[in-house]
Structures are given as C-alpha cells and as structure tokens.
C-alpha atoms as an extended CHARMM CRD file, in Angstrom:
* protein
*
       155  EXT
         1         1  UNK       CA             18.1360000000       39.3230000000      -77.4780000000  PROA      1               0.0000000000
         2         2  UNK       CA             16.3760000000       41.1720000000      -74.6430000000  PROA      2               0.0000000000
         3         3  UNK       CA             19.0920000000       43.8380000000      -74.6200000000  PROA      3               0.0000000000
         4         4  UNK       CA             18.8280000000       44.3960000000      -78.3990000000  PROA      4               0.0000000000
         5         5  UNK       CA             15.0400000000       44.5290000000      -78.1990000000  PROA      5               0.0000000000
         6         6  UNK       CA             15.1120000000       47.0080000000      -75.2990000000  PROA      6               0.0000000000
         7         7  UNK       CA             17.5760000000       49.1720000000      -77.1910000000  PROA      7               0.0000000000
         8         8  UNK       CA             15.4460000000       49.1330000000      -80.3480000000  PROA      8               0.0000000000
         9         9  UNK       CA             12.3540000000       49.9640000000      -78.3070000000  PROA      9               0.0000000000
        10        10  UNK       CA             14.0920000000       52.8750000000      -76.6190000000  PROA      10              0.0000000000
        11        11  UNK       CA             15.2300000000       54.2970000000      -79.9940000000  PROA      11              0.0000000000
        12        12  UNK       CA             11.7500000000       53.9370000000      -81.4310000000  PROA      12              0.0000000000
        13        13  UNK       CA             10.1610000000       55.5060000000      -78.4060000000  PROA      13              0.0000000000
        14        14  UNK       CA             12.4770000000       58.5070000000      -78.6800000000  PROA      14              0.0000000000
        15        15  UNK       CA             11.6780000000       58.9550000000      -82.3630000000  PROA      15              0.0000000000
        16        16  UNK       CA              7.9300000000       58.6060000000      -81.7460000000  PROA      16              0.0000000000
        17        17  UNK       CA              8.0500000000       61.0640000000      -78.8350000000  PROA      17              0.0000000000
        18        18  UNK       CA             10.0880000000       63.5680000000      -80.8420000000  PROA      18              0.0000000000
        19        19  UNK       CA              7.7930000000       63.3680000000      -83.8300000000  PROA      19              0.0000000000
        20        20  UNK       CA              4.6160000000       63.3510000000      -81.7950000000  PROA      20              0.0000000000
        21        21  UNK       CA              1.1010000000       63.0210000000      -83.1090000000  PROA      21              0.0000000000
        22        22  UNK       CA             -0.6420000000       65.3170000000      -85.5580000000  PROA      22              0.0000000000
        23        23  UNK       CA             -4.3230000000       65.7740000000      -86.3130000000  PROA      23              0.0000000000
        24        24  UNK       CA             -5.5420000000       62.5010000000      -84.8050000000  PROA      24              0.0000000000
        25        25  UNK       CA             -2.6610000000       60.5250000000      -86.2810000000  PROA      25              0.0000000000
        26        26  UNK       CA             -0.5220000000       58.6180000000      -83.7660000000  PROA      26              0.0000000000
        27        27  UNK       CA              2.6350000000       56.6010000000      -84.1930000000  PROA      27              0.0000000000
        28        28  UNK       CA              2.7930000000       53.1380000000      -82.7390000000  PROA      28              0.0000000000
        29        29  UNK       CA              6.2020000000       52.4930000000      -81.1460000000  PROA      29              0.0000000000
        30        30  UNK       CA              5.4370000000       48.8040000000      -80.5410000000  PROA      30              0.0000000000
        31        31  UNK       CA              4.7290000000       48.1230000000      -84.2510000000  PROA      31              0.0000000000
        32        32  UNK       CA              7.7450000000       50.1520000000      -85.4070000000  PROA      32              0.0000000000
        33        33  UNK       CA              9.9470000000       48.2610000000      -82.9070000000  PROA      33              0.0000000000
        34        34  UNK       CA              8.4760000000       44.9570000000      -84.1560000000  PROA      34              0.0000000000
        35        35  UNK       CA              9.3710000000       45.9370000000      -87.7200000000  PROA      35              0.0000000000
        36        36  UNK       CA             12.9710000000       46.7570000000      -86.7520000000  PROA      36              0.0000000000
        37        37  UNK       CA             13.4480000000       43.5290000000      -84.8070000000  PROA      37              0.0000000000
        38        38  UNK       CA             11.6990000000       41.4660000000      -87.5130000000  PROA      38              0.0000000000
        39        39  UNK       CA             13.7770000000       42.9480000000      -90.3320000000  PROA      39              0.0000000000
        40        40  UNK       CA             16.9640000000       42.2030000000      -88.4060000000  PROA      40              0.0000000000
        41        41  UNK       CA             15.8890000000       38.6200000000      -87.8920000000  PROA      41              0.0000000000
        42        42  UNK       CA             15.3210000000       38.3010000000      -91.6510000000  PROA      42              0.0000000000
        43        43  UNK       CA             18.7250000000       39.8960000000      -92.4310000000  PROA      43              0.0000000000
        44        44  UNK       CA             20.8030000000       37.5560000000      -90.2830000000  PROA      44              0.0000000000
        45        45  UNK       CA             23.3110000000       36.9570000000      -93.0820000000  PROA      45              0.0000000000
        46        46  UNK       CA             23.8540000000       40.7410000000      -93.3380000000  PROA      46              0.0000000000
        47        47  UNK       CA             24.2220000000       41.5170000000      -89.6470000000  PROA      47              0.0000000000
        48        48  UNK       CA             21.9330000000       43.9400000000      -87.8860000000  PROA      48              0.0000000000
        49        49  UNK       CA             20.8580000000       47.0980000000      -89.6610000000  PROA      49              0.0000000000
        50        50  UNK       CA             21.5440000000       50.3100000000      -87.7580000000  PROA      50              0.0000000000
        51        51  UNK       CA             18.4850000000       52.2840000000      -86.7250000000  PROA      51              0.0000000000
        52        52  UNK       CA             18.8700000000       55.9090000000      -87.8170000000  PROA      52              0.0000000000
        53        53  UNK       CA             16.6670000000       58.6740000000      -86.3920000000  PROA      53              0.0000000000
        54        54  UNK       CA             16.8400000000       60.6920000000      -89.6000000000  PROA      54              0.0000000000
        55        55  UNK       CA             15.5800000000       57.7580000000      -91.6690000000  PROA      55              0.0000000000
        56        56  UNK       CA             12.8790000000       57.1210000000      -89.0190000000  PROA      56              0.0000000000
        57        57  UNK       CA             11.8140000000       60.7920000000      -89.3860000000  PROA      57              0.0000000000
        58        58  UNK       CA             11.5850000000       60.4250000000      -93.2010000000  PROA      58              0.0000000000
        59        59  UNK       CA              9.5980000000       57.1940000000      -92.7070000000  PROA      59              0.0000000000
        60        60  UNK       CA              7.2840000000       58.9290000000      -90.1920000000  PROA      60              0.0000000000
        61        61  UNK       CA              6.6590000000       61.7810000000      -92.6270000000  PROA      61              0.0000000000
        62        62  UNK       CA              5.5730000000       59.3150000000      -95.2800000000  PROA      62              0.0000000000
        63        63  UNK       CA              3.5520000000       57.0740000000      -92.8940000000  PROA      63              0.0000000000
        64        64  UNK       CA              1.6430000000       60.1850000000      -91.7540000000  PROA      64              0.0000000000
        65        65  UNK       CA              1.1480000000       61.3240000000      -95.3700000000  PROA      65              0.0000000000
        66        66  UNK       CA             -0.1410000000       57.9430000000      -96.5000000000  PROA      66              0.0000000000
        67        67  UNK       CA             -2.6480000000       57.8190000000      -93.6620000000  PROA      67              0.0000000000
        68        68  UNK       CA             -3.7550000000       61.4510000000      -93.7750000000  PROA      68              0.0000000000
        69        69  UNK       CA             -4.0940000000       61.7000000000      -97.5580000000  PROA      69              0.0000000000
        70        70  UNK       CA             -4.9850000000       58.0830000000      -98.4300000000  PROA      70              0.0000000000
        71        71  UNK       CA             -1.9070000000       58.1760000000     -100.6170000000  PROA      71              0.0000000000
        72        72  UNK       CA             -0.7060000000       54.5690000000     -100.7060000000  PROA      72              0.0000000000
        73        73  UNK       CA              2.3180000000       55.0000000000     -102.8910000000  PROA      73              0.0000000000
        74        74  UNK       CA              6.0570000000       55.5400000000     -102.6220000000  PROA      74              0.0000000000
        75        75  UNK       CA              5.4870000000       59.0230000000     -104.0670000000  PROA      75              0.0000000000
        76        76  UNK       CA              4.3430000000       61.4660000000     -101.4190000000  PROA      76              0.0000000000
        77        77  UNK       CA              1.1750000000       63.5020000000     -101.8920000000  PROA      77              0.0000000000
        78        78  UNK       CA              3.5290000000       66.4940000000     -102.3660000000  PROA      78              0.0000000000
        79        79  UNK       CA              5.3660000000       64.6290000000     -105.1720000000  PROA      79              0.0000000000
        80        80  UNK       CA              8.3610000000       63.7480000000     -102.9730000000  PROA      80              0.0000000000
        81        81  UNK       CA             10.3760000000       60.6220000000     -103.5600000000  PROA      81              0.0000000000
        82        82  UNK       CA             11.7630000000       58.4100000000     -100.7760000000  PROA      82              0.0000000000
        83        83  UNK       CA             15.2730000000       59.6680000000     -101.5080000000  PROA      83              0.0000000000
        84        84  UNK       CA             14.1290000000       63.2940000000     -101.3060000000  PROA      84              0.0000000000
        85        85  UNK       CA             12.3240000000       62.6910000000      -97.9480000000  PROA      85              0.0000000000
        86        86  UNK       CA             15.5050000000       61.0850000000      -96.5750000000  PROA      86              0.0000000000
        87        87  UNK       CA             17.6220000000       64.0150000000      -97.7440000000  PROA      87              0.0000000000
        88        88  UNK       CA             15.0710000000       66.4590000000      -96.2640000000  PROA      88              0.0000000000
        89        89  UNK       CA             15.5140000000       64.6670000000      -92.9270000000  PROA      89              0.0000000000
        90        90  UNK       CA             19.2630000000       65.2230000000      -93.1240000000  PROA      90              0.0000000000
        91        91  UNK       CA             20.4480000000       61.8250000000      -94.3910000000  PROA      91              0.0000000000
        92        92  UNK       CA             22.8030000000       62.0500000000      -97.3730000000  PROA      92              0.0000000000
        93        93  UNK       CA             21.7760000000       59.0500000000      -99.4820000000  PROA      93              0.0000000000
        94        94  UNK       CA             23.9640000000       57.1250000000     -101.9300000000  PROA      94              0.0000000000
        95        95  UNK       CA             21.4670000000       54.2930000000     -102.3790000000  PROA      95              0.0000000000
        96        96  UNK       CA             18.0310000000       53.8040000000     -100.8660000000  PROA      96              0.0000000000
        97        97  UNK       CA             14.9510000000       51.6510000000     -100.7700000000  PROA      97              0.0000000000
        98        98  UNK       CA             11.5370000000       52.0300000000      -99.1850000000  PROA      98              0.0000000000
        99        99  UNK       CA              8.9080000000       49.5440000000      -98.1230000000  PROA      99              0.0000000000
       100       100  UNK       CA              5.3210000000       50.5580000000      -97.3050000000  PROA      100             0.0000000000
       101       101  UNK       CA              2.3360000000       48.7570000000      -95.8240000000  PROA      101             0.0000000000
       102       102  UNK       CA             -1.1840000000       49.6540000000      -94.7210000000  PROA      102             0.0000000000
       103       103  UNK       CA             -3.9090000000       47.5720000000      -93.0420000000  PROA      103             0.0000000000
       104       104  UNK       CA             -6.9410000000       47.8370000000      -90.8020000000  PROA      104             0.0000000000
       105       105  UNK       CA             -7.9990000000       46.0990000000      -87.6050000000  PROA      105             0.0000000000
       106       106  UNK       CA             -6.2590000000       42.9500000000      -86.5400000000  PROA      106             0.0000000000
       107       107  UNK       CA             -4.2390000000       42.8580000000      -89.7770000000  PROA      107             0.0000000000
       108       108  UNK       CA             -2.2770000000       45.9760000000      -88.6980000000  PROA      108             0.0000000000
       109       109  UNK       CA              0.6290000000       44.1870000000      -87.0680000000  PROA      109             0.0000000000
       110       110  UNK       CA              4.3740000000       44.0690000000      -87.5470000000  PROA      110             0.0000000000
       111       111  UNK       CA              4.0520000000       40.3520000000      -88.3720000000  PROA      111             0.0000000000
       112       112  UNK       CA              1.4940000000       41.0700000000      -91.1440000000  PROA      112             0.0000000000
       113       113  UNK       CA              3.6720000000       43.8150000000      -92.5920000000  PROA      113             0.0000000000
       114       114  UNK       CA              6.7790000000       41.5940000000      -92.5930000000  PROA      114             0.0000000000
       115       115  UNK       CA              4.8790000000       38.7000000000      -94.2310000000  PROA      115             0.0000000000
       116       116  UNK       CA              3.5080000000       41.0560000000      -96.9070000000  PROA      116             0.0000000000
       117       117  UNK       CA              6.9410000000       42.5050000000      -97.6170000000  PROA      117             0.0000000000
       118       118  UNK       CA              8.6410000000       39.1200000000      -97.8160000000  PROA      118             0.0000000000
       119       119  UNK       CA              5.9340000000       37.9270000000     -100.2280000000  PROA      119             0.0000000000
       120       120  UNK       CA              6.6700000000       40.8150000000     -102.5930000000  PROA      120             0.0000000000
       121       121  UNK       CA              9.8850000000       40.3420000000     -104.6550000000  PROA      121             0.0000000000
       122       122  UNK       CA             10.6760000000       44.0680000000     -104.7060000000  PROA      122             0.0000000000
       123       123  UNK       CA             10.1800000000       44.6380000000     -101.0010000000  PROA      123             0.0000000000
       124       124  UNK       CA             11.9520000000       41.3810000000     -100.1520000000  PROA      124             0.0000000000
       125       125  UNK       CA             14.9710000000       42.4980000000     -102.2040000000  PROA      125             0.0000000000
       126       126  UNK       CA             15.1610000000       45.7850000000     -100.2060000000  PROA      126             0.0000000000
       127       127  UNK       CA             14.9780000000       43.9950000000      -96.8550000000  PROA      127             0.0000000000
       128       128  UNK       CA             17.6490000000       41.4500000000      -97.8070000000  PROA      128             0.0000000000
       129       129  UNK       CA             19.9820000000       43.9180000000      -99.5280000000  PROA      129             0.0000000000
       130       130  UNK       CA             23.1210000000       43.8080000000      -97.3300000000  PROA      130             0.0000000000
       131       131  UNK       CA             24.4500000000       47.0710000000      -98.8030000000  PROA      131             0.0000000000
       132       132  UNK       CA             21.8040000000       48.9650000000      -96.8670000000  PROA      132             0.0000000000
       133       133  UNK       CA             23.5570000000       49.7740000000      -93.5950000000  PROA      133             0.0000000000
       134       134  UNK       CA             20.8740000000       51.9270000000      -91.9090000000  PROA      134             0.0000000000
       135       135  UNK       CA             17.1150000000       52.0560000000      -91.7220000000  PROA      135             0.0000000000
       136       136  UNK       CA             14.2720000000       53.8550000000      -90.0710000000  PROA      136             0.0000000000
       137       137  UNK       CA             10.8270000000       52.4480000000      -89.3700000000  PROA      137             0.0000000000
       138       138  UNK       CA              7.6540000000       54.3300000000      -88.5660000000  PROA      138             0.0000000000
       139       139  UNK       CA              3.9030000000       53.8240000000      -88.2910000000  PROA      139             0.0000000000
       140       140  UNK       CA              0.8480000000       56.0080000000      -88.2070000000  PROA      140             0.0000000000
       141       141  UNK       CA             -2.6470000000       55.1080000000      -87.0800000000  PROA      141             0.0000000000
       142       142  UNK       CA             -6.0000000000       56.8660000000      -86.8840000000  PROA      142             0.0000000000
       143       143  UNK       CA             -7.6630000000       54.1210000000      -84.7800000000  PROA      143             0.0000000000
       144       144  UNK       CA             -9.0160000000       52.3970000000      -87.9250000000  PROA      144             0.0000000000
       145       145  UNK       CA             -6.0920000000       52.1340000000      -90.3280000000  PROA      145             0.0000000000
       146       146  UNK       CA             -2.3670000000       51.7480000000      -89.7180000000  PROA      146             0.0000000000
       147       147  UNK       CA              0.3800000000       52.5860000000      -92.1710000000  PROA      147             0.0000000000
       148       148  UNK       CA              3.9760000000       51.4390000000      -91.8810000000  PROA      148             0.0000000000
       149       149  UNK       CA              7.1050000000       52.6000000000      -93.6870000000  PROA      149             0.0000000000
       150       150  UNK       CA             10.6560000000       51.3330000000      -93.6590000000  PROA      150             0.0000000000
       151       151  UNK       CA             13.3330000000       53.5220000000      -95.2240000000  PROA      151             0.0000000000
       152       152  UNK       CA             16.6760000000       51.8530000000      -95.9960000000  PROA      152             0.0000000000
       153       153  UNK       CA             19.8280000000       53.6090000000      -97.0570000000  PROA      153             0.0000000000
       154       154  UNK       CA             23.5470000000       53.5210000000      -97.7230000000  PROA      154             0.0000000000
       155       155  UNK       CA             25.3600000000       56.7740000000      -96.9800000000  PROA      155             0.0000000000
C-alpha cells in the first residue's frame, strides 16, 4: 500500500506543480492524493482506476473555476461541460462522469468529500462504475474554501 500511495502522491505532485497556482488559488496535492487513494479503496471490486494527467488537468480547470467564480455546478462559468473540458485537455472521451465538492475550514478534507460523494446516489454511481478506467482529481483553495473535482472517463 505504501508504494501505491507514494506513486499516487508523486503523480498528484507533478500535476499540481505543472498546473501551478493562479490569482491566490492553490492546489492541495495531499487532498487530491487522498481522493485518488480513497476512490480506489471504494472501487476494490473494479480494480484500481488509472490516474491520468489530462483528466487531472480538466479537473483542476474546473476546481479553479468553481473557487474563483463561486460556480458550484458541473457546468463551467464559461458554459463548458465536463466532457468538453476533458476533450480540451486532450482526452478523447467515450463516456465520462464528474464529481464535485466544496467546503470550508475543517470540513475541507478528502474524507469529507468521499463521504459526501458516497452519500449521493449520482456521485456514488460514478465512483463505483467499473467501466471508467481512468480518472483525474484536483483541488483548489483560497485559504478559506476548498473545491475538489474528480473527472472519470472511458476512452
């Protein structure tokens, strides 16, 4: 388990470093890594989902948008859909799903996001859908609020 966690952390750290921070918005690699690890624990009957940097980039775009524009929806403030954001990031999508979360203070944890998603039938169905072979997770924080996005896809 330590090897898998270290690998997931390294992937998340690369994605966070590559995407950087914009206008006081920062990504939180530890929360994104916790989401990836937690989702894989929930999907044990499916096998591990592959972390994809393109999906992580699409998720980061939306996490930043939600935080910056107080746009807590699956539709971006620019009108983009999850599938369009994934395609813009270079991932050719056959089927996709997106899960979003936002919280403040001590509620802004990977555990809280996973509990929220598993308590929502639509989000739970995305997480447990074994046809989704790849995913990308991202967070954004301004020091007060944190947003989290998970983009799931089948090529």
